[in-house]
Amino acid sequence: MNGFSTRAIHAGQEPDPTTGSVIVPIYATSTFAQDSVGETRGGYDYSRTANPTRTALAECLASLERGRHGFAFSSGMAATDLLLRTSLKPNDHLLIPHDAYGGTFRLIDKVFTEWGVTYTPVNLADLDAVRAALRDTTRMIWCETPTNPMLGIADISMLAEVTRDIGARLVVDNTFASPYLQTPLSLGADVVVQSTTKYIGGHSDLVGGAVVTNDDELADVIAFAHNATGAVPGPFDAWLTLRGLKTLAVRMERHCDNAERVAAALVGHPKITRVHYPGLPDHPGHEVAAKQMHRFGGMVSFQVSADGGTAAGGADPAAAALRVCAATKLFTLAESLGGVESLIEHPARMTHASVKGSALQVPADLVRLSVGIEDADDLIEDLLAALG
Ligand SMILES: *Cc1c(COP(=O)(O)O)cnc(C)c1O
């Protein structure tokens, strides 16, 4: 059982032992009967600790990420929070991407610094900058690749070497690629984090997260903290995530097909100054992406030239980008990503509003697309019409 789709459909998902149900049931129960004190019928006693629907999801996610230990969380941020809390101590230092996911930045900057953790935002694509930012107290590099929303690419195996040299951990937030396109643990990362809300769930109908690792000791610590703090998904969300996961490979192929077509259609457009997509040969991370990813993903961002242009400089650099976001009909204006339907958003005022004024601030003229699996011709027509 080695193929990706075979594992997505079967790993952790044997037919139900009592009824033969082919699909893992939604075990909507908080507690489990014991035959005598401490004698359970399969290891389950209380659903915060473990629930069979959630166990199936955690095992499937672990298998897809090529890890031994998987944990399903109530959100991507809950997964991130628990991993940071169990891996870092006051006075520890970590590196984060200079265009980290806004929520991750906010959590570290507003919550973990209160607790005495320090961090440095750095361009993880620049290994000299990474080495220069290391301190004696650096315990972790937090990596996203591709990054959100600039689609920057970091070299996971090179970063793994850096963290190994200093006895720190490399964590990869693999949300943008999904395990279908990239398995960081196979490239030397210690831990993978996922927002399953995105490509893994794939249908914009749930919020969830995951942590996967091959580190047995860390897994014990996470298992304890997961039960102790309780950020678990309910059985219905775990089941929905499993349902989405089964089609991840076919969805991802189509997301990639469509994103490649959309990026190609935007390149050279008179109103667009830059298109960011790692599949484009002139993208600075193209070679690294081609080496570590199966394909280049479904996310595309681009910068719109400020229009009208009173050369006096009065033009709002965001105005043209905001107009494009409001003008598409098929691309829905919304946060989030990774669903079957195409979404458009303005990072500076939406997903990344919390990084305004920080080192992570994103360009005002940037538009981000989550390219869905509709017909590419319709998507391109919609974008070209919105660009005018
Ligand atoms: C959405 C997202 C998260 C946070 O996940 P939630 O499920 O929204 O809590 C973390 N990292 C990345 C890259 C994301 O896109």
CSV table of C-alpha atoms and ligand atoms in Angstrom, one decimal:
chain,number,residue,atom,x,y,z
A,1,MET,CA,0.0,0.0,0.0
A,2,ASN,CA,2.5,2.6,-1.2
A,3,GLY,CA,0.7,4.8,-3.7
A,4,PHE,CA,-0.5,8.1,-2.5
A,5,SER,CA,-4.2,7.7,-3.4
A,6,THR,CA,-4.3,4.2,-2.1
A,7,ARG,CA,-3.1,5.4,1.3
A,8,ALA,CA,-5.5,8.4,1.2
A,9,ILE,CA,-8.4,6.1,0.7
A,10,HIS,CA,-7.3,3.2,2.9
A,11,ALA,CA,-4.7,4.2,5.5
A,12,GLY,CA,-6.3,4.0,9.0
A,13,GLN,CA,-9.7,3.2,7.4
A,14,GLU,CA,-10.3,-0.6,7.6
A,15,PRO,CA,-14.0,-1.5,7.4
A,16,ASP,CA,-15.7,-1.0,10.8
A,17,PRO,CA,-15.0,-4.1,12.9
A,18,THR,CA,-18.5,-4.4,14.3
A,19,THR,CA,-20.7,-3.6,11.3
A,20,GLY,CA,-18.5,-3.9,8.3
A,21,SER,CA,-19.3,-0.2,7.4
A,22,VAL,CA,-16.9,0.5,4.5
A,23,ILE,CA,-16.6,4.1,5.5
A,24,VAL,CA,-15.3,5.0,9.0
A,25,PRO,CA,-18.4,5.9,11.0
A,26,ILE,CA,-18.9,9.2,12.7
A,27,TYR,CA,-18.4,8.1,16.3
A,28,ALA,CA,-20.6,10.8,17.9
A,29,THR,CA,-20.0,9.9,21.5
A,30,SER,CA,-18.2,11.5,24.3
A,31,THR,CA,-17.6,8.4,26.3
A,32,PHE,CA,-17.2,4.6,25.9
A,33,ALA,CA,-18.6,1.7,28.0
A,34,GLN,CA,-16.0,-0.3,30.0
A,35,ASP,CA,-16.6,-4.0,30.6
A,36,SER,CA,-15.0,-3.8,34.0
A,37,VAL,CA,-13.0,-0.9,35.6
A,38,GLY,CA,-10.3,0.0,33.2
A,39,GLU,CA,-11.2,-2.7,30.7
A,40,THR,CA,-12.2,-0.9,27.4
A,41,ARG,CA,-13.3,-2.5,24.1
A,42,GLY,CA,-10.6,-1.1,21.9
A,43,GLY,CA,-8.6,1.4,23.9
A,44,TYR,CA,-11.3,4.1,23.9
A,45,ASP,CA,-12.5,5.7,27.1
A,46,TYR,CA,-13.2,9.4,26.5
A,47,SER,CA,-13.4,11.3,23.2
A,48,ARG,CA,-11.0,14.2,24.2
A,49,THR,CA,-8.3,11.5,24.7
A,50,ALA,CA,-9.2,9.5,21.6
A,51,ASN,CA,-12.2,8.9,19.3
A,52,PRO,CA,-12.2,6.3,16.5
A,53,THR,CA,-13.1,8.7,13.7
A,54,ARG,CA,-10.3,11.0,14.8
A,55,THR,CA,-7.9,8.1,15.1
A,56,ALA,CA,-8.6,7.1,11.5
A,57,LEU,CA,-7.9,10.7,10.3
A,58,ALA,CA,-4.7,11.0,12.3
A,59,GLU,CA,-3.4,7.6,11.0
A,60,CYS,CA,-4.3,8.6,7.4
A,61,LEU,CA,-2.6,12.0,7.7
A,62,ALA,CA,0.5,10.4,9.2
A,63,SER,CA,0.7,7.9,6.3
A,64,LEU,CA,0.4,10.6,3.7
A,65,GLU,CA,3.1,12.8,5.3
A,66,ARG,CA,5.4,9.8,5.6
A,67,GLY,CA,5.4,10.0,9.4
A,68,ARG,CA,4.9,7.5,12.3
A,69,HIS,CA,2.8,9.8,14.5
A,70,GLY,CA,-0.2,11.9,13.4
A,71,PHE,CA,-2.4,14.2,15.5
A,72,ALA,CA,-5.7,15.8,14.3
A,73,PHE,CA,-6.5,19.2,15.8
A,74,SER,CA,-9.5,21.5,15.9
A,75,SER,CA,-7.7,24.1,13.7
A,76,GLY,CA,-4.4,24.7,12.0
A,77,MET,CA,-3.7,27.4,14.7
A,78,ALA,CA,-4.4,25.0,17.5
A,79,ALA,CA,-1.9,22.6,16.0
A,80,THR,CA,0.7,25.4,15.7
A,81,ASP,CA,0.0,26.6,19.2
A,82,LEU,CA,0.5,23.2,20.7
A,83,LEU,CA,3.6,22.4,18.8
A,84,LEU,CA,5.2,25.8,19.8
A,85,ARG,CA,4.2,25.3,23.4
A,86,THR,CA,5.6,21.8,23.7
A,87,SER,CA,8.8,22.6,21.7
A,88,LEU,CA,9.9,26.0,23.1
A,89,LYS,CA,10.7,27.4,26.6
A,90,PRO,CA,11.0,31.0,27.7
A,91,ASN,CA,14.2,32.6,26.3
A,92,ASP,CA,14.2,30.2,23.3
A,93,HIS,CA,14.6,31.8,19.9
A,94,LEU,CA,13.1,30.8,16.6
A,95,LEU,CA,13.3,31.9,13.0
A,96,ILE,CA,10.1,32.5,11.0
A,97,PRO,CA,9.6,33.2,7.3
A,98,HIS,CA,9.6,36.9,6.5
A,99,ASP,CA,6.3,36.3,4.9
A,100,ALA,CA,4.9,33.8,7.4
A,101,TYR,CA,1.1,33.1,7.5
A,102,GLY,CA,-0.4,36.1,9.3
A,103,GLY,CA,-2.0,34.0,12.0
A,104,THR,CA,1.2,32.2,12.8
A,105,PHE,CA,3.0,35.5,13.0
A,106,ARG,CA,0.3,37.0,15.3
A,107,LEU,CA,0.4,33.9,17.6
A,108,ILE,CA,4.2,34.2,17.9
A,109,ASP,CA,4.4,38.0,18.1
A,110,LYS,CA,1.5,38.6,20.4
A,111,VAL,CA,1.3,35.4,22.5
A,112,PHE,CA,4.6,33.7,22.6
A,113,THR,CA,6.7,36.8,23.1
A,114,GLU,CA,4.7,37.5,26.3
A,115,TRP,CA,6.0,34.2,27.4
A,116,GLY,CA,9.6,35.1,26.8
A,117,VAL,CA,10.1,33.5,23.4
A,118,THR,CA,12.0,35.6,20.8
A,119,TYR,CA,11.9,35.4,17.0
A,120,THR,CA,13.5,36.8,13.9
A,121,PRO,CA,11.7,37.0,10.6
A,122,VAL,CA,14.1,36.0,7.8
A,123,ASN,CA,13.9,35.2,4.1
A,124,LEU,CA,14.3,31.4,4.4
A,125,ALA,CA,15.2,31.2,0.7
A,126,ASP,CA,18.4,33.0,1.6
A,127,LEU,CA,20.6,30.5,3.5
A,128,ASP,CA,23.3,33.1,4.3
A,129,ALA,CA,20.6,35.3,5.9
A,130,VAL,CA,19.3,32.2,7.8
A,131,ARG,CA,22.8,31.4,9.2
A,132,ALA,CA,23.4,35.0,10.1
A,133,ALA,CA,20.1,35.1,12.1
A,134,LEU,CA,20.9,32.0,14.2
A,135,ARG,CA,21.6,32.6,17.9
A,136,ASP,CA,22.9,30.3,20.7
A,137,THR,CA,19.3,30.1,21.9
A,138,THR,CA,17.8,29.2,18.5
A,139,ARG,CA,15.7,26.1,19.0
A,140,MET,CA,13.5,26.0,15.9
A,141,ILE,CA,13.2,27.1,12.3
A,142,TRP,CA,9.6,27.5,11.3
A,143,CYS,CA,9.3,27.1,7.5
A,144,GLU,CA,6.5,27.6,5.1
A,145,THR,CA,7.1,26.7,1.4
A,146,PRO,CA,5.5,27.9,-0.8
A,147,THR,CA,4.9,30.9,1.4
A,148,ASN,CA,1.7,32.8,1.8
A,149,PRO,CA,1.0,35.1,-0.1
A,150,MET,CA,4.3,35.7,-2.0
A,151,LEU,CA,4.8,32.0,-3.0
A,152,GLY,CA,8.5,32.1,-2.0
A,153,ILE,CA,10.3,28.7,-2.0
A,154,ALA,CA,12.7,27.5,0.8
A,155,ASP,CA,15.0,24.6,0.3
A,156,ILE,CA,13.7,22.1,2.9
A,157,SER,CA,16.8,19.7,2.9
A,158,MET,CA,19.2,22.6,3.2
A,159,LEU,CA,17.3,24.1,6.1
A,160,ALA,CA,17.2,20.6,7.7
A,161,GLU,CA,21.0,20.6,7.5
A,162,VAL,CA,21.2,24.0,9.3
A,163,THR,CA,18.9,22.8,12.1
A,164,ARG,CA,20.7,19.5,12.5
A,165,ASP,CA,24.0,21.4,12.8
A,166,ILE,CA,22.8,23.4,15.8
A,167,GLY,CA,20.6,20.8,17.4
A,168,ALA,CA,17.4,22.7,16.6
A,169,ARG,CA,14.1,21.5,15.0
A,170,LEU,CA,12.9,22.2,11.5
A,171,VAL,CA,9.1,22.5,11.4
A,172,VAL,CA,7.4,22.8,8.0
A,173,ASP,CA,3.9,24.3,7.6
A,174,ASN,CA,2.9,22.2,4.6
A,175,THR,CA,-0.5,23.7,4.1
A,176,PHE,CA,0.1,25.3,0.7
A,177,ALA,CA,1.7,22.2,-0.9
A,178,SER,CA,-0.3,19.4,0.9
A,179,PRO,CA,1.4,16.0,1.3
A,180,TYR,CA,0.5,15.2,-2.3
A,181,LEU,CA,2.9,17.7,-3.7
A,182,GLN,CA,5.6,17.6,-1.0
A,183,THR,CA,6.6,15.5,2.1
A,184,PRO,CA,8.9,17.5,4.2
A,185,LEU,CA,9.7,14.7,6.6
A,186,SER,CA,11.3,12.8,3.7
A,187,LEU,CA,13.4,15.8,3.1
A,188,GLY,CA,14.7,16.0,6.7
A,189,ALA,CA,12.2,18.1,8.5
A,190,ASP,CA,11.4,17.1,12.1
A,191,VAL,CA,7.7,18.0,12.2
A,192,VAL,CA,5.0,18.9,9.7
A,193,VAL,CA,2.0,21.1,10.5
A,194,GLN,CA,-1.1,21.3,8.3
A,195,SER,CA,-4.2,23.5,8.2
A,196,THR,CA,-6.5,20.7,7.0
A,197,THR,CA,-9.0,23.5,6.5
A,198,LYS,CA,-7.3,24.1,3.1
A,199,TYR,CA,-6.4,21.4,0.5
A,200,ILE,CA,-6.7,18.4,2.7
A,201,GLY,CA,-10.4,19.1,3.5
A,202,GLY,CA,-10.6,20.7,0.1
A,203,HIS,CA,-14.2,21.8,0.1
A,204,SER,CA,-14.3,24.9,2.3
A,205,ASP,CA,-16.7,23.2,4.7
A,206,LEU,CA,-14.5,22.7,7.9
A,207,VAL,CA,-11.7,24.0,10.0
A,208,GLY,CA,-9.0,21.7,11.2
A,209,GLY,CA,-5.3,21.1,11.7
A,210,ALA,CA,-2.7,18.4,12.0
A,211,VAL,CA,0.8,17.7,13.3
A,212,VAL,CA,2.9,14.8,12.0
A,213,THR,CA,6.3,13.7,13.1
A,214,ASN,CA,8.7,10.7,13.2
A,215,ASP,CA,10.2,11.9,16.5
A,216,ASP,CA,9.0,9.4,19.1
A,217,GLU,CA,9.9,11.5,22.1
A,218,LEU,CA,8.2,14.6,20.7
A,219,ALA,CA,5.1,12.5,19.8
A,220,ASP,CA,4.7,11.4,23.4
A,221,VAL,CA,4.9,15.0,24.6
A,222,ILE,CA,2.4,16.1,22.0
A,223,ALA,CA,0.0,13.3,22.8
A,224,PHE,CA,0.1,14.2,26.5
A,225,ALA,CA,-0.5,17.9,25.8
A,226,HIS,CA,-3.2,17.2,23.2
A,227,ASN,CA,-5.2,15.4,25.8
A,228,ALA,CA,-4.3,17.8,28.6
A,229,THR,CA,-5.4,20.9,26.6
A,230,GLY,CA,-8.1,19.4,24.4
A,231,ALA,CA,-7.9,21.2,21.0
A,232,VAL,CA,-9.4,18.2,19.3
A,233,PRO,CA,-11.8,18.1,16.3
A,234,GLY,CA,-15.2,16.6,16.8
A,235,PRO,CA,-16.0,13.3,15.0
A,236,PHE,CA,-18.1,15.0,12.3
A,237,ASP,CA,-15.2,17.3,11.3
A,238,ALA,CA,-12.8,14.4,11.4
A,239,TRP,CA,-15.1,12.4,9.1
A,240,LEU,CA,-15.5,15.4,6.7
A,241,THR,CA,-11.8,15.8,6.5
A,242,LEU,CA,-11.4,12.0,5.7
A,243,ARG,CA,-14.0,12.3,3.0
A,244,GLY,CA,-12.1,15.2,1.5
A,245,LEU,CA,-8.8,13.6,1.8
A,246,LYS,CA,-9.7,10.6,-0.4
A,247,THR,CA,-9.7,12.8,-3.5
A,248,LEU,CA,-6.7,14.9,-2.6
A,249,ALA,CA,-4.5,13.6,-5.4
A,250,VAL,CA,-7.1,14.1,-8.2
A,251,ARG,CA,-8.1,17.5,-6.9
A,252,MET,CA,-4.5,18.6,-6.5
A,253,GLU,CA,-3.6,17.6,-10.1
A,254,ARG,CA,-6.5,19.7,-11.4
A,255,HIS,CA,-5.6,22.6,-9.1
A,256,CYS,CA,-2.0,22.5,-10.6
A,257,ASP,CA,-3.3,22.2,-14.2
A,258,ASN,CA,-5.5,25.3,-13.7
A,259,ALA,CA,-3.0,27.4,-11.8
A,260,GLU,CA,-0.4,26.8,-14.5
A,261,ARG,CA,-2.9,27.9,-17.1
A,262,VAL,CA,-4.0,31.0,-15.1
A,263,ALA,CA,-0.4,32.0,-14.3
A,264,ALA,CA,0.5,31.7,-18.0
A,265,ALA,CA,-2.5,33.9,-19.0
A,266,LEU,CA,-1.5,36.6,-16.5
A,267,VAL,CA,2.1,36.8,-17.4
A,268,GLY,CA,2.7,39.8,-19.8
A,269,HIS,CA,-0.8,41.3,-19.2
A,270,PRO,CA,-0.4,45.1,-19.5
A,271,LYS,CA,-2.0,45.8,-16.1
A,272,ILE,CA,0.1,43.3,-14.2
A,273,THR,CA,3.6,44.0,-13.1
A,274,ARG,CA,4.5,40.6,-11.5
A,275,VAL,CA,3.1,37.1,-11.3
A,276,HIS,CA,4.2,35.0,-8.5
A,277,TYR,CA,4.0,31.2,-9.2
A,278,PRO,CA,6.8,28.7,-8.5
A,279,GLY,CA,6.0,26.9,-11.8
A,280,LEU,CA,7.1,29.9,-13.8
A,281,PRO,CA,10.7,29.3,-15.0
A,282,ASP,CA,11.7,32.9,-14.0
A,283,HIS,CA,10.5,32.4,-10.4
A,284,PRO,CA,13.5,32.7,-8.1
A,285,GLY,CA,12.6,29.4,-6.4
A,286,HIS,CA,11.6,27.5,-9.5
A,287,GLU,CA,14.5,25.0,-9.4
A,288,VAL,CA,14.2,24.2,-5.7
A,289,ALA,CA,10.5,23.8,-6.1
A,290,ALA,CA,11.0,21.5,-9.1
A,291,LYS,CA,13.4,19.4,-6.9
A,292,GLN,CA,11.3,19.1,-3.8
A,293,MET,CA,7.7,19.3,-5.1
A,294,HIS,CA,5.8,16.9,-7.3
A,295,ARG,CA,4.1,19.9,-9.0
A,296,PHE,CA,3.8,23.6,-8.3
A,297,GLY,CA,0.4,24.0,-6.5
A,298,GLY,CA,-2.8,25.9,-6.9
A,299,MET,CA,-1.9,29.2,-5.4
A,300,VAL,CA,-1.0,32.2,-7.7
A,301,SER,CA,-0.5,35.8,-6.7
A,302,PHE,CA,0.1,38.9,-8.8
A,303,GLN,CA,0.7,42.6,-8.5
A,304,VAL,CA,-1.4,45.1,-10.4
A,305,SER,CA,0.1,48.3,-11.6
A,306,ALA,CA,-1.3,51.4,-9.9
A,307,ASP,CA,-3.6,53.0,-12.4
A,308,GLY,CA,-4.9,56.5,-13.2
A,309,GLY,CA,-1.6,57.5,-12.0
A,310,THR,CA,-1.7,61.2,-11.3
A,311,ALA,CA,2.1,61.2,-11.6
A,312,ALA,CA,1.9,63.6,-8.6
A,313,GLY,CA,1.8,60.3,-6.6
A,314,GLY,CA,-1.7,60.7,-5.3
A,315,ALA,CA,-2.8,57.2,-6.6
A,316,ASP,CA,-3.6,54.7,-4.0
A,317,PRO,CA,-1.3,51.7,-4.8
A,318,ALA,CA,-4.0,49.3,-3.6
A,319,ALA,CA,-6.8,50.8,-5.6
A,320,ALA,CA,-6.4,48.8,-8.8
A,321,ALA,CA,-5.9,45.6,-6.9
A,322,LEU,CA,-9.0,46.2,-4.8
A,323,ARG,CA,-11.0,46.8,-8.0
A,324,VAL,CA,-9.9,43.5,-9.5
A,325,CYS,CA,-10.9,41.7,-6.3
A,326,ALA,CA,-14.3,43.2,-6.4
A,327,ALA,CA,-14.8,42.7,-10.2
A,328,THR,CA,-14.4,38.9,-10.6
A,329,LYS,CA,-17.6,36.9,-10.8
A,330,LEU,CA,-16.4,33.3,-10.7
A,331,PHE,CA,-13.5,33.9,-8.3
A,332,THR,CA,-15.3,34.6,-5.0
A,333,LEU,CA,-13.9,37.4,-2.8
A,334,ALA,CA,-13.0,35.5,0.4
A,335,GLU,CA,-10.2,34.5,2.7
A,336,SER,CA,-9.0,30.9,2.9
A,337,LEU,CA,-7.8,28.7,0.1
A,338,GLY,CA,-7.6,25.1,-1.1
A,339,GLY,CA,-11.2,24.5,-1.8
A,340,VAL,CA,-12.7,23.2,-5.1
A,341,GLU,CA,-14.0,26.7,-5.8
A,342,SER,CA,-11.8,29.6,-6.9
A,343,LEU,CA,-11.2,32.4,-4.4
A,344,ILE,CA,-9.6,35.9,-4.8
A,345,GLU,CA,-8.5,38.2,-2.0
A,346,HIS,CA,-6.4,41.2,-1.2
A,347,PRO,CA,-3.8,40.0,1.4
A,348,ALA,CA,-2.8,43.5,2.7
A,349,ARG,CA,-6.4,44.2,3.8
A,350,MET,CA,-7.7,40.7,4.4
A,351,THR,CA,-5.6,37.6,5.4
A,352,HIS,CA,-2.5,39.7,6.2
A,353,ALA,CA,-4.0,42.7,7.8
A,354,SER,CA,-2.4,41.6,11.1
A,355,VAL,CA,1.2,42.0,9.8
A,356,LYS,CA,0.7,45.6,8.7
A,357,GLY,CA,3.6,47.8,9.9
A,358,SER,CA,5.7,44.7,10.7
A,359,ALA,CA,8.6,43.2,8.8
A,360,LEU,CA,6.1,40.9,7.2
A,361,GLN,CA,4.0,43.6,5.6
A,362,VAL,CA,2.8,42.5,2.1
A,363,PRO,CA,2.6,44.7,-1.0
A,364,ALA,CA,-0.6,46.8,-1.3
A,365,ASP,CA,-0.9,46.0,-5.0
A,366,LEU,CA,-0.9,42.3,-4.4
A,367,VAL,CA,-3.8,40.0,-5.3
A,368,ARG,CA,-3.9,36.3,-4.2
A,369,LEU,CA,-5.7,33.6,-6.0
A,370,SER,CA,-6.7,30.2,-4.8
A,371,VAL,CA,-7.3,28.6,-8.2
A,372,GLY,CA,-10.1,26.0,-7.9
A,373,ILE,CA,-11.0,23.0,-10.1
A,374,GLU,CA,-13.6,24.7,-12.3
A,375,ASP,CA,-12.8,24.9,-16.1
A,376,ALA,CA,-9.7,26.8,-16.7
A,377,ASP,CA,-11.1,28.7,-19.7
A,378,ASP,CA,-13.9,30.1,-17.5
A,379,LEU,CA,-11.4,31.1,-14.8
A,380,ILE,CA,-9.1,32.9,-17.2
A,381,GLU,CA,-12.1,34.7,-18.9
A,382,ASP,CA,-13.3,35.9,-15.5
A,383,LEU,CA,-9.9,37.3,-14.5
A,384,LEU,CA,-9.2,39.0,-17.9
A,385,ALA,CA,-12.6,40.6,-17.7
A,386,ALA,CA,-12.0,41.8,-14.1
A,387,LEU,CA,-8.6,43.3,-15.2
A,388,GLY,CA,-10.5,45.2,-17.9
B,1,LIG,C1,-4.9,28.8,7.2
B,1,LIG,C2,-3.5,28.6,7.5
B,1,LIG,C3,-3.1,28.3,8.8
B,1,LIG,C4,-4.0,28.3,10.0
B,1,LIG,O1,-5.0,27.3,9.9
B,1,LIG,P1,-6.5,27.4,10.5
B,1,LIG,O2,-7.0,26.1,10.1
B,1,LIG,O3,-7.1,28.5,9.8
B,1,LIG,O4,-6.4,27.6,12.0
B,1,LIG,C5,-1.7,28.1,9.0
B,1,LIG,N1,-0.8,28.1,8.0
B,1,LIG,C6,-1.2,28.4,6.8
B,1,LIG,C7,-0.1,28.4,5.7
B,1,LIG,C8,-2.5,28.6,6.4
B,1,LIG,O5,-2.9,28.9,5.2
